[in-house]
Amino acid sequence: CEAHVTRAVKEAFGVEDVVSSHEKGTTVIHAPEKLDEEKIREAIKEAGYEVTGITQEKKTKRGFYGKPEPDTT
């Protein structure tokens, strides 16, 4: 169930913002930096589930009124 996957990811990475959906077949992890994809697969497999794909995106910071903040990296 969603709770098993969510708990496994939170424990493996120390992140709090994890949302799993059985209906959508997804788990979304919001983390401050890119995560090790193999470690993601391991954590979810140990919870008894299979990873069918991973997509990582850099989140664009938004300032006031939804305007993008300048990239300082």
Short mmCIF file of C-alpha atoms in Angstrom, two decimals:
data_model
loop_
_atom_site.label_atom_id
_atom_site.label_comp_id
_atom_site.label_asym_id
_atom_site.label_seq_id
_atom_site.Cartn_x
_atom_site.Cartn_y
_atom_site.Cartn_z
CA CYS A 1 0.00 0.00 0.00
CA GLU A 2 1.01 3.64 -0.32
CA ALA A 3 2.08 3.89 3.32
CA HIS A 4 4.71 1.15 2.95
CA VAL A 5 6.37 2.83 -0.03
CA THR A 6 6.15 6.29 1.51
CA ARG A 7 7.67 5.10 4.79
CA ALA A 8 10.47 3.22 3.01
CA VAL A 9 11.46 6.30 0.98
CA LYS A 10 11.28 8.63 4.00
CA GLU A 11 13.49 6.30 6.03
CA ALA A 12 16.01 5.73 3.22
CA PHE A 13 16.47 9.41 2.35
CA GLY A 14 15.40 11.37 5.42
CA VAL A 15 12.89 13.39 3.39
CA GLU A 16 9.46 14.35 4.68
CA ASP A 17 7.66 15.33 1.47
CA VAL A 18 6.73 11.99 -0.13
CA VAL A 19 3.35 11.23 -1.71
CA SER A 20 2.45 7.76 -3.00
CA SER A 21 -0.71 6.91 -4.94
CA HIS A 22 -1.82 3.35 -5.58
CA GLU A 23 -4.48 4.62 -7.99
CA LYS A 24 -1.93 6.50 -10.14
CA GLY A 25 0.86 3.99 -9.54
CA THR A 26 3.25 6.76 -8.56
CA THR A 27 5.42 8.01 -5.75
CA VAL A 28 6.54 11.64 -5.82
CA ILE A 29 9.54 12.63 -3.71
CA HIS A 30 10.35 16.29 -3.13
CA ALA A 31 14.01 16.54 -2.13
CA PRO A 32 16.47 19.46 -2.07
CA GLU A 33 18.90 17.60 -4.35
CA LYS A 34 19.00 14.74 -6.85
CA LEU A 35 18.59 11.31 -5.25
CA ASP A 36 20.49 8.13 -6.08
CA GLU A 37 18.17 6.22 -8.41
CA GLU A 38 19.57 2.83 -7.46
CA LYS A 39 18.93 3.58 -3.79
CA ILE A 40 15.34 4.58 -4.65
CA ARG A 41 14.86 1.24 -6.41
CA GLU A 42 16.37 -0.67 -3.47
CA ALA A 43 14.20 1.06 -0.86
CA ILE A 44 11.00 0.45 -2.80
CA LYS A 45 11.95 -3.16 -3.64
CA GLU A 46 12.65 -3.86 0.05
CA ALA A 47 9.11 -2.57 0.79
CA GLY A 48 7.82 -5.26 -1.60
CA TYR A 49 7.11 -3.12 -4.66
CA GLU A 50 8.60 -2.67 -8.12
CA VAL A 51 9.91 0.52 -9.70
CA THR A 52 8.91 0.77 -13.36
CA GLY A 53 10.52 4.13 -14.08
CA ILE A 54 12.16 7.16 -12.48
CA THR A 55 11.97 10.77 -13.60
CA GLN A 56 13.89 13.49 -11.80
CA GLU A 57 13.19 17.16 -12.40
CA LYS A 58 14.79 20.28 -11.02
CA LYS A 59 12.13 22.35 -9.32
CA THR A 60 12.02 25.99 -10.35
CA LYS A 61 11.90 28.32 -7.40
CA ARG A 62 9.01 30.74 -7.48
CA GLY A 63 9.00 34.19 -5.89
CA PHE A 64 6.15 36.58 -5.31
CA TYR A 65 3.24 36.39 -7.72
CA GLY A 66 4.55 33.13 -9.20
CA LYS A 67 7.47 34.77 -11.00
CA PRO A 68 10.58 32.57 -11.27
CA GLU A 69 13.43 33.55 -8.97
CA PRO A 70 16.84 34.08 -10.58
CA ASP A 71 18.96 30.91 -10.69
CA THR A 72 21.96 31.38 -8.41
CA THR A 73 23.53 27.98 -9.00
#
